[in-house]
């Protein structure tokens, strides 16, 4: 989150492209790019470059990191943390962890990688509003320079600070709402199962109904919704958008992937 904005600025990349690379590399790949793009009004070209970076370097990590971290890490738990922190997209993390399980027979690495990646995805709560605010602040600063009217623009900026929808996209509101609903439900039914042992059948029935509802929303509905969102990104992205972008965006994205990989190994070495 700190490295990529500086690297993008040094490389002379557009701000929107840099912020999309930051979100995709640091948080959860294409999902983060899809969430941030409307908030900063990113162009199809910027989205295409960010998605290409995420897919390319995430796939390279998915194919190589299981072997690399097996060599460097002494325990499967540390391997799982490294995979969960280092690889971009959630599907890529799970794919690499499943490969590790099949090759080395360590299911704990898969479980640890899944928990680590889902915890990392919670960074959306801070990253999307933060990057949206960074974009709005930079745009406002440029307008101030162009219009030579700092007082009026500062006033407009201050009024924008209280605008919730300006910095928090609907995707994030839905994400937080469903996470809260699931957490409250799990906590409530866990307490009821302990307190209502005498009426265990009704408790289990309610708990099972809640679990089935969450499974339907999380497994069935979310797959369709995520597939629709990814299809929308794909349909609005053309290879023509990548024409003439040069090597700089991929150099920034590649170096960011290496920084994230190194961070994953350092974090796992400290906490495991």
Short mmCIF file of C-alpha atoms in Angstrom, two decimals:
data_model
loop_
_atom_site.label_atom_id
_atom_site.label_comp_id
_atom_site.label_asym_id
_atom_site.label_seq_id
_atom_site.Cartn_x
_atom_site.Cartn_y
_atom_site.Cartn_z
CA UNK A 1 0.00 0.00 0.00
CA UNK A 2 2.94 2.36 0.61
CA UNK A 3 5.34 1.19 -2.08
CA UNK A 4 3.16 1.11 -5.19
CA UNK A 5 1.86 4.72 -5.07
CA UNK A 6 5.47 5.95 -4.82
CA UNK A 7 6.68 3.59 -7.55
CA UNK A 8 3.82 4.58 -9.87
CA UNK A 9 4.56 8.26 -9.33
CA UNK A 10 8.28 7.77 -10.03
CA UNK A 11 7.45 5.81 -13.19
CA UNK A 12 5.14 8.57 -14.41
CA UNK A 13 2.00 6.40 -14.47
CA UNK A 14 -1.47 7.98 -14.39
CA UNK A 15 -2.84 8.25 -10.87
CA UNK A 16 -5.87 6.07 -11.61
CA UNK A 17 -3.69 3.27 -13.01
CA UNK A 18 -1.36 3.48 -10.02
CA UNK A 19 -4.22 3.26 -7.53
CA UNK A 20 -5.75 0.28 -9.34
CA UNK A 21 -2.38 -1.50 -9.31
CA UNK A 22 -2.11 -0.73 -5.60
CA UNK A 23 -5.53 -2.17 -4.81
CA UNK A 24 -5.12 -5.24 -7.00
CA UNK A 25 -1.64 -6.12 -5.77
CA UNK A 26 -2.05 -5.26 -2.10
CA UNK A 27 -5.57 -6.47 -1.27
CA UNK A 28 -7.50 -9.02 -3.34
CA UNK A 29 -6.70 -8.80 -7.00
CA UNK A 30 -9.42 -8.27 -9.59
CA UNK A 31 -12.13 -7.91 -6.93
CA UNK A 32 -10.39 -4.87 -5.44
CA UNK A 33 -9.84 -3.40 -8.91
CA UNK A 34 -13.52 -3.87 -9.73
CA UNK A 35 -14.54 -2.20 -6.46
CA UNK A 36 -12.18 0.78 -6.81
CA UNK A 37 -12.52 1.53 -10.53
CA UNK A 38 -16.00 3.19 -10.38
CA UNK A 39 -15.06 5.22 -7.30
CA UNK A 40 -12.10 6.87 -9.07
CA UNK A 41 -13.71 6.88 -12.54
CA UNK A 42 -10.89 4.82 -14.04
CA UNK A 43 -10.73 4.39 -17.80
CA UNK A 44 -10.99 1.04 -19.57
CA UNK A 45 -7.30 1.31 -20.41
CA UNK A 46 -6.29 1.70 -16.76
CA UNK A 47 -8.55 -1.19 -15.71
CA UNK A 48 -7.15 -3.42 -18.45
CA UNK A 49 -3.56 -2.74 -17.40
CA UNK A 50 -4.32 -3.36 -13.73
CA UNK A 51 -6.20 -6.60 -14.45
CA UNK A 52 -3.43 -7.80 -16.76
CA UNK A 53 -0.86 -7.17 -14.03
CA UNK A 54 -2.93 -8.98 -11.41
CA UNK A 55 -3.57 -12.00 -13.61
CA UNK A 56 -0.01 -12.26 -14.91
CA UNK A 57 1.97 -11.84 -11.71
CA UNK A 58 -0.63 -13.58 -9.56
CA UNK A 59 -0.47 -16.61 -11.85
CA UNK A 60 3.32 -16.63 -11.74
CA UNK A 61 3.14 -16.57 -7.94
CA UNK A 62 0.50 -19.31 -7.90
CA UNK A 63 2.78 -21.59 -9.94
CA UNK A 64 6.10 -20.86 -8.23
CA UNK A 65 5.47 -19.86 -4.62
CA UNK A 66 4.36 -23.31 -3.35
CA UNK A 67 7.79 -24.72 -4.25
CA UNK A 68 9.70 -21.64 -3.11
CA UNK A 69 8.01 -21.37 0.28
CA UNK A 70 8.26 -25.12 0.85
CA UNK A 71 12.02 -24.65 0.61
CA UNK A 72 12.16 -21.51 2.77
CA UNK A 73 9.51 -22.21 5.42
CA UNK A 74 9.91 -24.89 8.12
CA UNK A 75 6.19 -25.51 8.80
CA UNK A 76 3.05 -25.83 6.65
CA UNK A 77 1.39 -23.09 8.73
CA UNK A 78 4.11 -20.65 7.68
CA UNK A 79 3.73 -21.75 4.07
CA UNK A 80 0.00 -21.02 4.29
CA UNK A 81 0.59 -17.54 5.71
CA UNK A 82 3.14 -16.80 2.96
CA UNK A 83 0.77 -17.94 0.22
CA UNK A 84 -2.16 -15.98 1.71
CA UNK A 85 -0.17 -12.75 1.94
CA UNK A 86 1.93 -13.00 -1.21
CA UNK A 87 -0.48 -13.95 -4.01
CA UNK A 88 -2.93 -11.39 -5.41
CA UNK A 89 -6.32 -12.94 -6.08
CA UNK A 90 -8.31 -15.15 -3.70
CA UNK A 91 -8.81 -17.84 -6.35
CA UNK A 92 -5.07 -17.83 -7.06
CA UNK A 93 -4.27 -18.23 -3.35
CA UNK A 94 -6.63 -21.18 -3.01
CA UNK A 95 -5.29 -22.72 -6.22
CA UNK A 96 -1.69 -22.51 -5.03
CA UNK A 97 -2.59 -23.82 -1.56
CA UNK A 98 -4.51 -26.75 -3.06
CA UNK A 99 -1.51 -27.53 -5.26
CA UNK A 100 0.73 -27.49 -2.20
CA UNK A 101 -1.66 -29.84 -0.40
CA UNK A 102 -1.70 -32.27 -3.31
CA UNK A 103 2.08 -32.22 -3.77
CA UNK A 104 3.22 -32.28 -0.13
CA UNK A 105 0.16 -33.71 1.63
CA UNK A 106 -0.22 -30.78 4.05
CA UNK A 107 -3.86 -29.76 4.47
CA UNK A 108 -2.94 -27.26 7.20
CA UNK A 109 -1.24 -25.08 4.60
CA UNK A 110 -4.52 -24.87 2.67
CA UNK A 111 -6.55 -23.94 5.76
CA UNK A 112 -4.00 -21.36 6.90
CA UNK A 113 -3.77 -19.81 3.43
CA UNK A 114 -7.57 -19.50 3.19
CA UNK A 115 -7.89 -17.82 6.60
CA UNK A 116 -4.93 -15.52 5.91
CA UNK A 117 -6.29 -14.44 2.53
CA UNK A 118 -9.81 -13.81 3.82
CA UNK A 119 -8.36 -11.75 6.67
CA UNK A 120 -6.30 -9.81 4.13
CA UNK A 121 -9.44 -9.17 2.11
CA UNK A 122 -10.83 -7.24 5.07
CA UNK A 123 -8.33 -4.56 4.07
CA UNK A 124 -10.98 -3.51 1.53
CA UNK A 125 -12.68 -1.69 4.41
CA UNK A 126 -9.79 0.76 4.65
CA UNK A 127 -8.14 0.52 1.24
CA UNK A 128 -11.08 1.47 -1.00
CA UNK A 129 -12.15 4.61 0.92
CA UNK A 130 -8.49 5.53 1.47
CA UNK A 131 -7.50 5.22 -2.17
CA UNK A 132 -10.71 6.99 -3.25
CA UNK A 133 -9.89 9.86 -0.93
CA UNK A 134 -6.31 9.97 -2.23
CA UNK A 135 -7.64 10.25 -5.77
CA UNK A 136 -10.16 12.95 -4.88
CA UNK A 137 -7.55 14.94 -2.97
CA UNK A 138 -5.07 14.77 -5.84
CA UNK A 139 -7.74 15.78 -8.37
CA UNK A 140 -8.79 18.68 -6.17
CA UNK A 141 -5.18 19.80 -5.82
CA UNK A 142 -4.76 19.80 -9.59
CA UNK A 143 -7.95 21.83 -9.98
CA UNK A 144 -6.65 24.35 -7.48
CA UNK A 145 -3.50 24.84 -9.52
CA UNK A 146 -5.40 25.12 -12.79
CA UNK A 147 -8.08 27.53 -11.55
CA UNK A 148 -5.91 29.66 -9.24
CA UNK A 149 -8.72 29.84 -6.68
CA UNK A 150 -7.55 28.01 -3.58
CA UNK A 151 -10.13 29.36 -1.14
CA UNK A 152 -13.17 28.22 -3.07
CA UNK A 153 -11.67 24.82 -3.82
CA UNK A 154 -10.64 24.20 -0.22
CA UNK A 155 -14.21 24.91 0.80
CA UNK A 156 -15.45 22.38 -1.74
CA UNK A 157 -12.94 19.81 -0.46
CA UNK A 158 -14.12 20.24 3.12
CA UNK A 159 -17.72 19.73 2.09
CA UNK A 160 -16.64 16.59 0.24
CA UNK A 161 -15.13 15.15 3.41
CA UNK A 162 -18.61 14.63 4.82
CA UNK A 163 -19.91 12.97 1.68
CA UNK A 164 -20.06 9.27 2.50
CA UNK A 165 -20.83 8.05 -0.99
CA UNK A 166 -17.94 9.98 -2.49
CA UNK A 167 -15.32 7.78 -0.85
CA UNK A 168 -17.23 4.60 0.05
CA UNK A 169 -18.57 2.64 -2.96
CA UNK A 170 -21.76 0.54 -2.59
CA UNK A 171 -19.71 -2.65 -3.00
CA UNK A 172 -17.92 -1.95 0.27
CA UNK A 173 -21.17 -1.21 2.13
CA UNK A 174 -22.57 -4.57 0.99
CA UNK A 175 -19.33 -6.32 1.94
CA UNK A 176 -19.36 -4.88 5.46
CA UNK A 177 -23.07 -5.52 5.90
CA UNK A 178 -22.91 -9.18 4.96
CA UNK A 179 -19.75 -9.72 7.04
CA UNK A 180 -21.50 -8.20 10.05
CA UNK A 181 -24.63 -10.28 9.48
CA UNK A 182 -22.64 -13.51 9.30
CA UNK A 183 -20.57 -12.66 12.40
CA UNK A 184 -23.65 -11.75 14.48
CA UNK A 185 -25.47 -14.88 13.36
CA UNK A 186 -22.55 -17.19 14.17
CA UNK A 187 -22.07 -15.58 17.59
CA UNK A 188 -25.79 -15.67 18.44
CA UNK A 189 -26.32 -19.31 17.53
CA UNK A 190 -23.10 -20.36 19.26
CA UNK A 191 -24.38 -18.83 22.52
CA UNK A 192 -27.86 -20.28 22.08
CA UNK A 193 -26.43 -23.75 21.57
CA UNK A 194 -24.73 -23.52 24.96
CA UNK A 195 -27.54 -21.81 26.87
CA UNK A 196 -30.46 -23.85 25.47
CA UNK A 197 -29.16 -27.38 25.88
CA UNK A 198 -32.59 -28.46 27.13
CA UNK A 199 -34.20 -27.38 23.86
CA UNK A 200 -31.43 -28.56 21.58
CA UNK A 201 -33.65 -29.57 18.66
CA UNK A 202 -35.09 -26.10 18.08
CA UNK A 203 -31.67 -24.49 18.45
CA UNK A 204 -30.13 -26.82 15.93
CA UNK A 205 -33.04 -26.25 13.56
CA UNK A 206 -32.58 -22.48 13.69
CA UNK A 207 -28.82 -22.81 13.40
CA UNK A 208 -29.11 -25.12 10.42
CA UNK A 209 -31.55 -22.75 8.71
CA UNK A 210 -29.16 -19.84 9.22
CA UNK A 211 -26.22 -21.90 7.96
CA UNK A 212 -28.12 -23.01 4.87
CA UNK A 213 -29.13 -19.42 4.12
CA UNK A 214 -25.54 -18.20 4.46
CA UNK A 215 -24.27 -21.07 2.31
CA UNK A 216 -26.82 -20.21 -0.37
CA UNK A 217 -25.85 -16.54 -0.36
CA UNK A 218 -22.12 -17.18 -0.04
CA UNK A 219 -21.77 -20.12 -2.40
CA UNK A 220 -24.56 -19.86 -4.98
CA UNK A 221 -25.62 -16.21 -5.21
CA UNK A 222 -22.09 -14.83 -4.73
CA UNK A 223 -20.72 -17.00 -7.52
CA UNK A 224 -23.29 -15.60 -9.96
CA UNK A 225 -22.76 -12.03 -8.74
CA UNK A 226 -18.98 -12.28 -8.86
CA UNK A 227 -19.12 -13.93 -12.26
CA UNK A 228 -21.34 -11.13 -13.54
CA UNK A 229 -18.95 -8.49 -12.19
CA UNK A 230 -15.92 -10.21 -13.71
CA UNK A 231 -17.76 -10.60 -17.01
CA UNK A 232 -18.54 -6.90 -16.94
CA UNK A 233 -14.86 -6.11 -16.48
CA UNK A 234 -13.96 -8.47 -19.30
CA UNK A 235 -16.57 -7.12 -21.70
CA UNK A 236 -15.42 -3.56 -21.10
CA UNK A 237 -11.76 -4.51 -21.56
CA UNK A 238 -10.13 -4.91 -24.93
CA UNK A 239 -6.60 -5.91 -25.85
CA UNK A 240 -6.54 -2.69 -27.82
CA UNK A 241 -6.50 -0.92 -24.45
CA UNK A 242 -3.07 -2.39 -23.76
CA UNK A 243 -1.61 -1.14 -27.01
CA UNK A 244 1.13 1.38 -26.45
CA UNK A 245 1.14 1.22 -22.64
CA UNK A 246 4.82 0.32 -22.63
CA UNK A 247 6.80 -1.58 -20.04
CA UNK A 248 6.50 0.83 -17.12
CA UNK A 249 3.14 -0.37 -15.73
CA UNK A 250 4.33 -3.97 -15.76
CA UNK A 251 7.66 -3.03 -14.18
CA UNK A 252 5.76 -1.29 -11.37
CA UNK A 253 3.33 -4.19 -11.03
CA UNK A 254 6.12 -6.78 -11.06
CA UNK A 255 8.19 -4.95 -8.47
CA UNK A 256 5.05 -4.57 -6.35
CA UNK A 257 4.45 -8.31 -6.56
CA UNK A 258 8.01 -8.95 -5.35
CA UNK A 259 7.54 -6.52 -2.46
CA UNK A 260 4.28 -8.24 -1.47
CA UNK A 261 5.97 -11.65 -1.68
CA UNK A 262 8.86 -10.49 0.47
CA UNK A 263 6.44 -8.97 2.95
CA UNK A 264 4.57 -12.26 3.18
CA UNK A 265 7.74 -14.14 4.03
CA UNK A 266 8.84 -11.54 6.60
CA UNK A 267 5.42 -11.48 8.29
CA UNK A 268 5.23 -15.26 8.46
CA UNK A 269 8.75 -15.45 9.89
CA UNK A 270 7.81 -13.01 12.64
CA UNK A 271 4.47 -14.48 13.67
CA UNK A 272 5.05 -18.22 13.23
#
